[in-house]
Amino acid sequence: MTSTDNILNQNETLEIRRQALAEIDHAKFGWFHVKTCLVAGAGFFTDSYDIFAINLCSLIMGYVYYADAQGSAANTTPTKIDMWVKGSTQLGCIIGQFLFGYLSDRLGRKRMYGVELIIIIVCTIGGSFAGNTARGLSVYWVLFIWRLVLGIGIGGDYPVSAVITSEFATTKNRGAMVAAVFAMQGFGIVAAAIVAIIVLACFRSAIDSDQLMLDYVWRIIMGLGVVPGIVALYFRLTIPETPRYTLDVEKNTHRAAQDVQNTLGKLKQEDSSSRVLLQSNLQPEVAVSKPTWTEFYHHFKHWRHFKVLMGTAVTWFALDVAFYGINLNSSIILDAIGFAGNGSPYQKLLKNAGGNIILNLLGTLPGYWVTVFTIDRLGRRTIQFIGFTVLLILFCILGFAYHKILDKSVAGFVVLFTLAQFFQNFGPNATTFIIPAEAFPTRFRSTCHGISAACGKIGAVVSQLGFFQLKDRGGKNEFIPELIQIFALFMLVGLIFTWFVPETKGKSLEELNDEADR
């Protein structure tokens, strides 16, 4: 083959690539896009259900395994045990986000998609059957092990789902699609509380006669988290590879063109763009060049690239310190402000679950979906600036005026707390997930999303350790106002580092990463 032939083949390959990407970027929003959001979203529903159900399950377990404890320790899971059971999932997430993020770039999105969900399903079932061993491990340590591995699966879901959705999305609707996947977290959090109320109601008479019957309750609540995951598993295992990965990493123009044709279901032989795509089977095979850490280093050693990764990682870290500090401990905060009240175990647990539903229906869910409907108009960076700014103000008010507000009105405190929930989700909790799925080259996109997400979970672990170590300084829950003040400081950090994050609204993934003509 002559050099002229090579040039012609290269030009033709570039044209096919442009046509294939144009078909994805400008496609009419259709059933395939809806299905992608539902399949990815079902996983996130399961993820958040599993992560936040432990908030209520740990509370219930105290009534079972510490029913005979004396004084204030009665019916309460000890602080350190509670900390490690809740924190184990976050530790696993850090591993899963790094591991699956890298493997998704190295082996392909399709090959890894579904593996993380299998881990989640197996470990959720295993955790719900956790028990004391004859010698050695208590039920809490067995649960810790199951939830540590569960976290690896949940962590893996972050980069793979985000990147697959982003790479299949149209430019016009990409922000809304990725936000809609992430917004399923809100439904998962609410579902965990609703399921808790239903299961508690079913066992009410049994609990009133014997509170140890609560042992069934937490296991059922936890185990039901597998249902949406099982439904989504088949669709994840059969989803095609993203054309962007096939084009830019595997260098298989023919298969990418066919995947575009099959997934969008709209190309016709007589269309000019279709004719170009269908000619791709004439292209010679090109050697696959998988991403390497050396290549990663040479790309990010330049400040203009590194500052973006630094921005996405630090803002996610700062956000998760507050987000998980509050959301994983909302039951403790509700109890501290007197919302849980007194009464029988059934009454206290029911009121606590109800309080969680109120907080999430009024704050969390609306925040997620306002983001979905506005992100492609307002922009990611704008929403992140708004969220961090409002959260900084709200946490300062809640932290520094904690006792004054509670002395005047518990309802007033709940309103401010709910507003904070709203602006976490109409704000950085959504945008820190979306931006890393857009702002990096195809070859490193999943790895960078995994790094950013793992930094967020490191923030969650720091928050959990700090929350439990500090919350009882000076007495039970006495240090919570100071913790909220610390959360305000991290919102300031997030606000500052948002300046390093690019605006990705209205641009193709290739325009964002200078890949349009490669």
PDB file of N, CA, C and O in Angstrom, residues 428-488:
ATOM      1  N   PRO A 428     -23.548  20.771  44.248  1.00  0.00           N
ATOM      2  CA  PRO A 428     -22.335  19.984  44.000  1.00  0.00           C
ATOM      3  C   PRO A 428     -22.498  18.475  44.086  1.00  0.00           C
ATOM      4  O   PRO A 428     -21.693  17.747  43.502  1.00  0.00           O
ATOM      5  N   ASN A 429     -23.501  17.961  44.811  1.00  0.00           N
ATOM      6  CA  ASN A 429     -23.631  16.507  44.862  1.00  0.00           C
ATOM      7  C   ASN A 429     -23.928  15.935  43.472  1.00  0.00           C
ATOM      8  O   ASN A 429     -23.483  14.843  43.130  1.00  0.00           O
ATOM      9  N   ALA A 430     -24.675  16.676  42.668  1.00  0.00           N
ATOM     10  CA  ALA A 430     -24.959  16.242  41.292  1.00  0.00           C
ATOM     11  C   ALA A 430     -23.817  16.603  40.345  1.00  0.00           C
ATOM     12  O   ALA A 430     -23.362  15.776  39.544  1.00  0.00           O
ATOM     13  N   THR A 431     -23.338  17.831  40.423  1.00  0.00           N
ATOM     14  CA  THR A 431     -22.362  18.296  39.428  1.00  0.00           C
ATOM     15  C   THR A 431     -20.997  17.643  39.585  1.00  0.00           C
ATOM     16  O   THR A 431     -20.280  17.438  38.594  1.00  0.00           O
ATOM     17  N   THR A 432     -20.606  17.298  40.824  1.00  0.00           N
ATOM     18  CA  THR A 432     -19.313  16.618  40.989  1.00  0.00           C
ATOM     19  C   THR A 432     -19.342  15.218  40.375  1.00  0.00           C
ATOM     20  O   THR A 432     -18.289  14.664  40.034  1.00  0.00           O
ATOM     21  N   PHE A 433     -20.521  14.652  40.214  1.00  0.00           N
ATOM     22  CA  PHE A 433     -20.667  13.363  39.536  1.00  0.00           C
ATOM     23  C   PHE A 433     -20.679  13.525  38.020  1.00  0.00           C
ATOM     24  O   PHE A 433     -20.121  12.701  37.285  1.00  0.00           O
ATOM     25  N   ILE A 434     -21.290  14.600  37.537  1.00  0.00           N
ATOM     26  CA  ILE A 434     -21.491  14.787  36.094  1.00  0.00           C
ATOM     27  C   ILE A 434     -20.224  15.259  35.389  1.00  0.00           C
ATOM     28  O   ILE A 434     -19.835  14.721  34.341  1.00  0.00           O
ATOM     29  N   ILE A 435     -19.573  16.268  35.928  1.00  0.00           N
ATOM     30  CA  ILE A 435     -18.450  16.908  35.230  1.00  0.00           C
ATOM     31  C   ILE A 435     -17.309  15.938  34.918  1.00  0.00           C
ATOM     32  O   ILE A 435     -16.778  15.943  33.795  1.00  0.00           O
ATOM     33  N   PRO A 436     -16.885  15.061  35.852  1.00  0.00           N
ATOM     34  CA  PRO A 436     -15.790  14.133  35.499  1.00  0.00           C
ATOM     35  C   PRO A 436     -16.144  13.142  34.390  1.00  0.00           C
ATOM     36  O   PRO A 436     -15.244  12.566  33.782  1.00  0.00           O
ATOM     37  N   ALA A 437     -17.418  12.943  34.139  1.00  0.00           N
ATOM     38  CA  ALA A 437     -17.832  12.056  33.046  1.00  0.00           C
ATOM     39  C   ALA A 437     -17.760  12.749  31.691  1.00  0.00           C
ATOM     40  O   ALA A 437     -17.992  12.111  30.660  1.00  0.00           O
ATOM     41  N   GLU A 438     -17.420  14.041  31.686  1.00  0.00           N
ATOM     42  CA  GLU A 438     -17.385  14.820  30.447  1.00  0.00           C
ATOM     43  C   GLU A 438     -16.025  15.460  30.178  1.00  0.00           C
ATOM     44  O   GLU A 438     -15.651  15.651  29.019  1.00  0.00           O
ATOM     45  N   ALA A 439     -15.316  15.815  31.233  1.00  0.00           N
ATOM     46  CA  ALA A 439     -14.197  16.750  31.107  1.00  0.00           C
ATOM     47  C   ALA A 439     -12.849  16.106  30.772  1.00  0.00           C
ATOM     48  O   ALA A 439     -11.831  16.805  30.728  1.00  0.00           O
ATOM     49  N   PHE A 440     -12.816  14.791  30.522  1.00  0.00           N
ATOM     50  CA  PHE A 440     -11.547  14.115  30.275  1.00  0.00           C
ATOM     51  C   PHE A 440     -11.596  13.322  28.972  1.00  0.00           C
ATOM     52  O   PHE A 440     -12.671  12.943  28.506  1.00  0.00           O
ATOM     53  N   PRO A 441     -10.424  13.043  28.364  1.00  0.00           N
ATOM     54  CA  PRO A 441     -10.388  12.289  27.107  1.00  0.00           C
ATOM     55  C   PRO A 441     -10.951  10.876  27.277  1.00  0.00           C
ATOM     56  O   PRO A 441     -10.913  10.309  28.372  1.00  0.00           O
ATOM     57  N   THR A 442     -11.431  10.310  26.186  1.00  0.00           N
ATOM     58  CA  THR A 442     -12.034   8.974  26.216  1.00  0.00           C
ATOM     59  C   THR A 442     -11.093   7.940  26.827  1.00  0.00           C
ATOM     60  O   THR A 442     -11.527   7.072  27.590  1.00  0.00           O
ATOM     61  N   ARG A 443      -9.814   8.034  26.526  1.00  0.00           N
ATOM     62  CA  ARG A 443      -8.845   7.041  26.991  1.00  0.00           C
ATOM     63  C   ARG A 443      -8.672   7.051  28.507  1.00  0.00           C
ATOM     64  O   ARG A 443      -8.263   6.038  29.089  1.00  0.00           O
ATOM     65  N   PHE A 444      -8.963   8.202  29.146  1.00  0.00           N
ATOM     66  CA  PHE A 444      -8.766   8.319  30.597  1.00  0.00           C
ATOM     67  C   PHE A 444     -10.057   8.686  31.333  1.00  0.00           C
ATOM     68  O   PHE A 444     -10.031   8.918  32.538  1.00  0.00           O
ATOM     69  N   ARG A 445     -11.158   8.749  30.620  1.00  0.00           N
ATOM     70  CA  ARG A 445     -12.389   9.303  31.206  1.00  0.00           C
ATOM     71  C   ARG A 445     -12.843   8.521  32.433  1.00  0.00           C
ATOM     72  O   ARG A 445     -13.168   9.098  33.472  1.00  0.00           O
ATOM     73  N   SER A 446     -12.881   7.221  32.325  1.00  0.00           N
ATOM     74  CA  SER A 446     -13.350   6.396  33.433  1.00  0.00           C
ATOM     75  C   SER A 446     -12.364   6.414  34.600  1.00  0.00           C
ATOM     76  O   SER A 446     -12.761   6.485  35.766  1.00  0.00           O
ATOM     77  N   THR A 447     -11.064   6.367  34.281  1.00  0.00           N
ATOM     78  CA  THR A 447     -10.041   6.434  35.330  1.00  0.00           C
ATOM     79  C   THR A 447     -10.152   7.739  36.109  1.00  0.00           C
ATOM     80  O   THR A 447     -10.110   7.742  37.351  1.00  0.00           O
ATOM     81  N   CYS A 448     -10.304   8.844  35.394  1.00  0.00           N
ATOM     82  CA  CYS A 448     -10.392  10.151  36.055  1.00  0.00           C
ATOM     83  C   CYS A 448     -11.675  10.284  36.866  1.00  0.00           C
ATOM     84  O   CYS A 448     -11.678  10.888  37.951  1.00  0.00           O
ATOM     85  N   HIS A 449     -12.767   9.731  36.348  1.00  0.00           N
ATOM     86  CA  HIS A 449     -14.002   9.746  37.130  1.00  0.00           C
ATOM     87  C   HIS A 449     -13.827   8.910  38.398  1.00  0.00           C
ATOM     88  O   HIS A 449     -14.259   9.311  39.486  1.00  0.00           O
ATOM     89  N   GLY A 450     -13.164   7.762  38.262  1.00  0.00           N
ATOM     90  CA  GLY A 450     -12.913   6.918  39.424  1.00  0.00           C
ATOM     91  C   GLY A 450     -12.038   7.603  40.458  1.00  0.00           C
ATOM     92  O   GLY A 450     -12.296   7.507  41.666  1.00  0.00           O
ATOM     93  N   ILE A 451     -10.988   8.313  39.999  1.00  0.00           N
ATOM     94  CA  ILE A 451     -10.112   9.051  40.923  1.00  0.00           C
ATOM     95  C   ILE A 451     -10.900  10.141  41.646  1.00  0.00           C
ATOM     96  O   ILE A 451     -10.800  10.301  42.870  1.00  0.00           O
ATOM     97  N   SER A 452     -11.699  10.888  40.896  1.00  0.00           N
ATOM     98  CA  SER A 452     -12.491  11.968  41.494  1.00  0.00           C
ATOM     99  C   SER A 452     -13.488  11.417  42.506  1.00  0.00           C
ATOM    100  O   SER A 452     -13.629  11.947  43.623  1.00  0.00           O
ATOM    101  N   ALA A 453     -14.180  10.337  42.106  1.00  0.00           N
ATOM    102  CA  ALA A 453     -15.176   9.733  42.997  1.00  0.00           C
ATOM    103  C   ALA A 453     -14.512   9.151  44.248  1.00  0.00           C
ATOM    104  O   ALA A 453     -15.047   9.270  45.357  1.00  0.00           O
ATOM    105  N   ALA A 454     -13.345   8.527  44.076  1.00  0.00           N
ATOM    106  CA  ALA A 454     -12.634   7.961  45.228  1.00  0.00           C
ATOM    107  C   ALA A 454     -12.209   9.048  46.203  1.00  0.00           C
ATOM    108  O   ALA A 454     -12.266   8.855  47.424  1.00  0.00           O
ATOM    109  N   CYS A 455     -11.802  10.196  45.672  1.00  0.00           N
ATOM    110  CA  CYS A 455     -11.469  11.323  46.556  1.00  0.00           C
ATOM    111  C   CYS A 455     -12.701  11.761  47.341  1.00  0.00           C
ATOM    112  O   CYS A 455     -12.609  12.121  48.525  1.00  0.00           O
ATOM    113  N   GLY A 456     -13.871  11.710  46.677  1.00  0.00           N
ATOM    114  CA  GLY A 456     -15.103  12.008  47.384  1.00  0.00           C
ATOM    115  C   GLY A 456     -15.342  11.037  48.527  1.00  0.00           C
ATOM    116  O   GLY A 456     -15.690  11.440  49.649  1.00  0.00           O
ATOM    117  N   LYS A 457     -15.152   9.745  48.259  1.00  0.00           N
ATOM    118  CA  LYS A 457     -15.380   8.742  49.306  1.00  0.00           C
ATOM    119  C   LYS A 457     -14.332   8.825  50.406  1.00  0.00           C
ATOM    120  O   LYS A 457     -14.601   8.473  51.557  1.00  0.00           O
ATOM    121  N   ILE A 458     -13.121   9.272  50.079  1.00  0.00           N
ATOM    122  CA  ILE A 458     -12.140   9.538  51.141  1.00  0.00           C
ATOM    123  C   ILE A 458     -12.685  10.621  52.060  1.00  0.00           C
ATOM    124  O   ILE A 458     -12.570  10.542  53.286  1.00  0.00           O
ATOM    125  N   GLY A 459     -13.322  11.635  51.464  1.00  0.00           N
ATOM    126  CA  GLY A 459     -13.984  12.665  52.266  1.00  0.00           C
ATOM    127  C   GLY A 459     -15.082  12.090  53.135  1.00  0.00           C
ATOM    128  O   GLY A 459     -15.262  12.497  54.296  1.00  0.00           O
ATOM    129  N   ALA A 460     -15.831  11.116  52.576  1.00  0.00           N
ATOM    130  CA  ALA A 460     -16.907  10.482  53.350  1.00  0.00           C
ATOM    131  C   ALA A 460     -16.342   9.713  54.539  1.00  0.00           C
ATOM    132  O   ALA A 460     -16.908   9.744  55.641  1.00  0.00           O
ATOM    133  N   VAL A 461     -15.213   9.012  54.327  1.00  0.00           N
ATOM    134  CA  VAL A 461     -14.585   8.262  55.417  1.00  0.00           C
ATOM    135  C   VAL A 461     -14.055   9.214  56.482  1.00  0.00           C
ATOM    136  O   VAL A 461     -14.246   8.994  57.687  1.00  0.00           O
ATOM    137  N   VAL A 462     -13.395  10.271  56.042  1.00  0.00           N
ATOM    138  CA  VAL A 462     -12.901  11.284  56.991  1.00  0.00           C
ATOM    139  C   VAL A 462     -14.056  11.842  57.807  1.00  0.00           C
ATOM    140  O   VAL A 462     -13.972  12.010  59.034  1.00  0.00           O
ATOM    141  N   SER A 463     -15.169  12.103  57.130  1.00  0.00           N
ATOM    142  CA  SER A 463     -16.347  12.644  57.793  1.00  0.00           C
ATOM    143  C   SER A 463     -16.893  11.671  58.825  1.00  0.00           C
ATOM    144  O   SER A 463     -17.246  12.058  59.952  1.00  0.00           O
ATOM    145  N   GLN A 464     -16.990  10.390  58.417  1.00  0.00           N
ATOM    146  CA  GLN A 464     -17.521   9.390  59.346  1.00  0.00           C
ATOM    147  C   GLN A 464     -16.641   9.253  60.584  1.00  0.00           C
ATOM    148  O   GLN A 464     -17.133   9.241  61.713  1.00  0.00           O
ATOM    149  N   LEU A 465     -15.339   9.149  60.366  1.00  0.00           N
ATOM    150  CA  LEU A 465     -14.425   9.028  61.496  1.00  0.00           C
ATOM    151  C   LEU A 465     -14.499  10.256  62.392  1.00  0.00           C
ATOM    152  O   LEU A 465     -14.588  10.156  63.613  1.00  0.00           O
ATOM    153  N   GLY A 466     -14.490  11.434  61.764  1.00  0.00           N
ATOM    154  CA  GLY A 466     -14.546  12.670  62.530  1.00  0.00           C
ATOM    155  C   GLY A 466     -15.864  12.850  63.254  1.00  0.00           C
ATOM    156  O   GLY A 466     -15.907  13.261  64.425  1.00  0.00           O
ATOM    157  N   PHE A 467     -16.963  12.537  62.568  1.00  0.00           N
ATOM    158  CA  PHE A 467     -18.291  12.717  63.160  1.00  0.00           C
ATOM    159  C   PHE A 467     -18.422  11.890  64.429  1.00  0.00           C
ATOM    160  O   PHE A 467     -18.845  12.389  65.477  1.00  0.00           O
ATOM    161  N   PHE A 468     -18.052  10.626  64.338  1.00  0.00           N
ATOM    162  CA  PHE A 468     -18.239   9.742  65.486  1.00  0.00           C
ATOM    163  C   PHE A 468     -17.226  10.004  66.591  1.00  0.00           C
ATOM    164  O   PHE A 468     -17.523   9.794  67.765  1.00  0.00           O
ATOM    165  N   GLN A 469     -16.033  10.458  66.225  1.00  0.00           N
ATOM    166  CA  GLN A 469     -15.033  10.743  67.250  1.00  0.00           C
ATOM    167  C   GLN A 469     -15.352  12.021  68.007  1.00  0.00           C
ATOM    168  O   GLN A 469     -15.010  12.163  69.187  1.00  0.00           O
ATOM    169  N   LEU A 470     -16.025  12.963  67.323  1.00  0.00           N
ATOM    170  CA  LEU A 470     -16.202  14.292  67.911  1.00  0.00           C
ATOM    171  C   LEU A 470     -17.611  14.595  68.417  1.00  0.00           C
ATOM    172  O   LEU A 470     -17.780  15.472  69.269  1.00  0.00           O
ATOM    173  N   LYS A 471     -18.616  13.903  67.904  1.00  0.00           N
ATOM    174  CA  LYS A 471     -19.995  14.323  68.156  1.00  0.00           C
ATOM    175  C   LYS A 471     -20.378  14.339  69.637  1.00  0.00           C
ATOM    176  O   LYS A 471     -21.244  15.119  70.057  1.00  0.00           O
ATOM    177  N   ASP A 472     -19.743  13.498  70.463  1.00  0.00           N
ATOM    178  CA  ASP A 472     -20.113  13.410  71.876  1.00  0.00           C
ATOM    179  C   ASP A 472     -19.154  14.165  72.804  1.00  0.00           C
ATOM    180  O   ASP A 472     -19.196  13.983  74.021  1.00  0.00           O
ATOM    181  N   ARG A 473     -18.305  14.999  72.223  1.00  0.00           N
ATOM    182  CA  ARG A 473     -17.423  15.815  73.082  1.00  0.00           C
ATOM    183  C   ARG A 473     -18.266  16.780  73.910  1.00  0.00           C
ATOM    184  O   ARG A 473     -19.071  17.530  73.367  1.00  0.00           O
ATOM    185  N   GLY A 474     -18.093  16.718  75.224  1.00  0.00           N
ATOM    186  CA  GLY A 474     -18.889  17.578  76.100  1.00  0.00           C
ATOM    187  C   GLY A 474     -20.238  16.994  76.456  1.00  0.00           C
ATOM    188  O   GLY A 474     -21.041  17.662  77.120  1.00  0.00           O
ATOM    189  N   GLY A 475     -20.533  15.768  76.012  1.00  0.00           N
ATOM    190  CA  GLY A 475     -21.829  15.142  76.276  1.00  0.00           C
ATOM    191  C   GLY A 475     -22.422  14.576  74.998  1.00  0.00           C
ATOM    192  O   GLY A 475     -21.929  14.844  73.897  1.00  0.00           O
ATOM    193  N   LYS A 476     -23.479  13.785  75.145  1.00  0.00           N
ATOM    194  CA  LYS A 476     -24.070  13.123  73.994  1.00  0.00           C
ATOM    195  C   LYS A 476     -24.569  14.141  72.967  1.00  0.00           C
ATOM    196  O   LYS A 476     -25.391  14.995  73.270  1.00  0.00           O
ATOM    197  N   ASN A 477     -24.022  14.065  71.750  1.00  0.00           N
ATOM    198  CA  ASN A 477     -24.397  14.920  70.607  1.00  0.00           C
ATOM    199  C   ASN A 477     -24.133  16.407  70.845  1.00  0.00           C
ATOM    200  O   ASN A 477     -24.620  17.260  70.088  1.00  0.00           O
ATOM    201  N   GLU A 478     -23.313  16.737  71.835  1.00  0.00           N
ATOM    202  CA  GLU A 478     -23.075  18.143  72.178  1.00  0.00           C
ATOM    203  C   GLU A 478     -22.196  18.865  71.162  1.00  0.00           C
ATOM    204  O   GLU A 478     -22.214  20.093  71.078  1.00  0.00           O
ATOM    205  N   PHE A 479     -21.415  18.106  70.389  1.00  0.00           N
ATOM    206  CA  PHE A 479     -20.465  18.751  69.472  1.00  0.00           C
ATOM    207  C   PHE A 479     -21.024  18.889  68.054  1.00  0.00           C
ATOM    208  O   PHE A 479     -20.341  19.369  67.161  1.00  0.00           O
ATOM    209  N   ILE A 480     -22.276  18.526  67.856  1.00  0.00           N
ATOM    210  CA  ILE A 480     -22.869  18.599  66.512  1.00  0.00           C
ATOM    211  C   ILE A 480     -22.839  20.018  65.937  1.00  0.00           C
ATOM    212  O   ILE A 480     -22.550  20.198  64.744  1.00  0.00           O
ATOM    213  N   PRO A 481     -23.117  21.079  66.722  1.00  0.00           N
ATOM    214  CA  PRO A 481     -23.018  22.440  66.142  1.00  0.00           C
ATOM    215  C   PRO A 481     -21.637  22.732  65.568  1.00  0.00           C
ATOM    216  O   PRO A 481     -21.527  23.316  64.478  1.00  0.00           O
ATOM    217  N   GLU A 482     -20.587  22.327  66.286  1.00  0.00           N
ATOM    218  CA  GLU A 482     -19.228  22.567  65.800  1.00  0.00           C
ATOM    219  C   GLU A 482     -18.934  21.747  64.536  1.00  0.00           C
ATOM    220  O   GLU A 482     -18.222  22.202  63.636  1.00  0.00           O
ATOM    221  N   LEU A 483     -19.494  20.540  64.466  1.00  0.00           N
ATOM    222  CA  LEU A 483     -19.308  19.724  63.265  1.00  0.00           C
ATOM    223  C   LEU A 483     -19.947  20.393  62.050  1.00  0.00           C
ATOM    224  O   LEU A 483     -19.375  20.396  60.955  1.00  0.00           O
ATOM    225  N   ILE A 484     -21.114  20.980  62.222  1.00  0.00           N
ATOM    226  CA  ILE A 484     -21.768  21.683  61.117  1.00  0.00           C
ATOM    227  C   ILE A 484     -20.936  22.893  60.697  1.00  0.00           C
ATOM    228  O   ILE A 484     -20.845  23.218  59.505  1.00  0.00           O
ATOM    229  N   GLN A 485     -20.288  23.546  61.653  1.00  0.00           N
ATOM    230  CA  GLN A 485     -19.391  24.657  61.319  1.00  0.00           C
ATOM    231  C   GLN A 485     -18.202  24.156  60.488  1.00  0.00           C
ATOM    232  O   GLN A 485     -17.759  24.830  59.539  1.00  0.00           O
ATOM    233  N   ILE A 486     -17.691  22.969  60.839  1.00  0.00           N
ATOM    234  CA  ILE A 486     -16.593  22.383  60.063  1.00  0.00           C
ATOM    235  C   ILE A 486     -17.067  22.073  58.642  1.00  0.00           C
ATOM    236  O   ILE A 486     -16.338  22.300  57.664  1.00  0.00           O
ATOM    237  N   PHE A 487     -18.291  21.587  58.510  1.00  0.00           N
ATOM    238  CA  PHE A 487     -18.851  21.328  57.183  1.00  0.00           C
ATOM    239  C   PHE A 487     -18.897  22.623  56.357  1.00  0.00           C
ATOM    240  O   PHE A 487     -18.655  22.613  55.151  1.00  0.00           O
ATOM    241  N   ALA A 488     -19.207  23.737  57.016  1.00  0.00           N
ATOM    242  CA  ALA A 488     -19.228  25.029  56.320  1.00  0.00           C
ATOM    243  C   ALA A 488     -17.853  25.368  55.754  1.00  0.00           C
ATOM    244  O   ALA A 488     -17.731  25.879  54.626  1.00  0.00           O
TER     245      ALA A 488
END
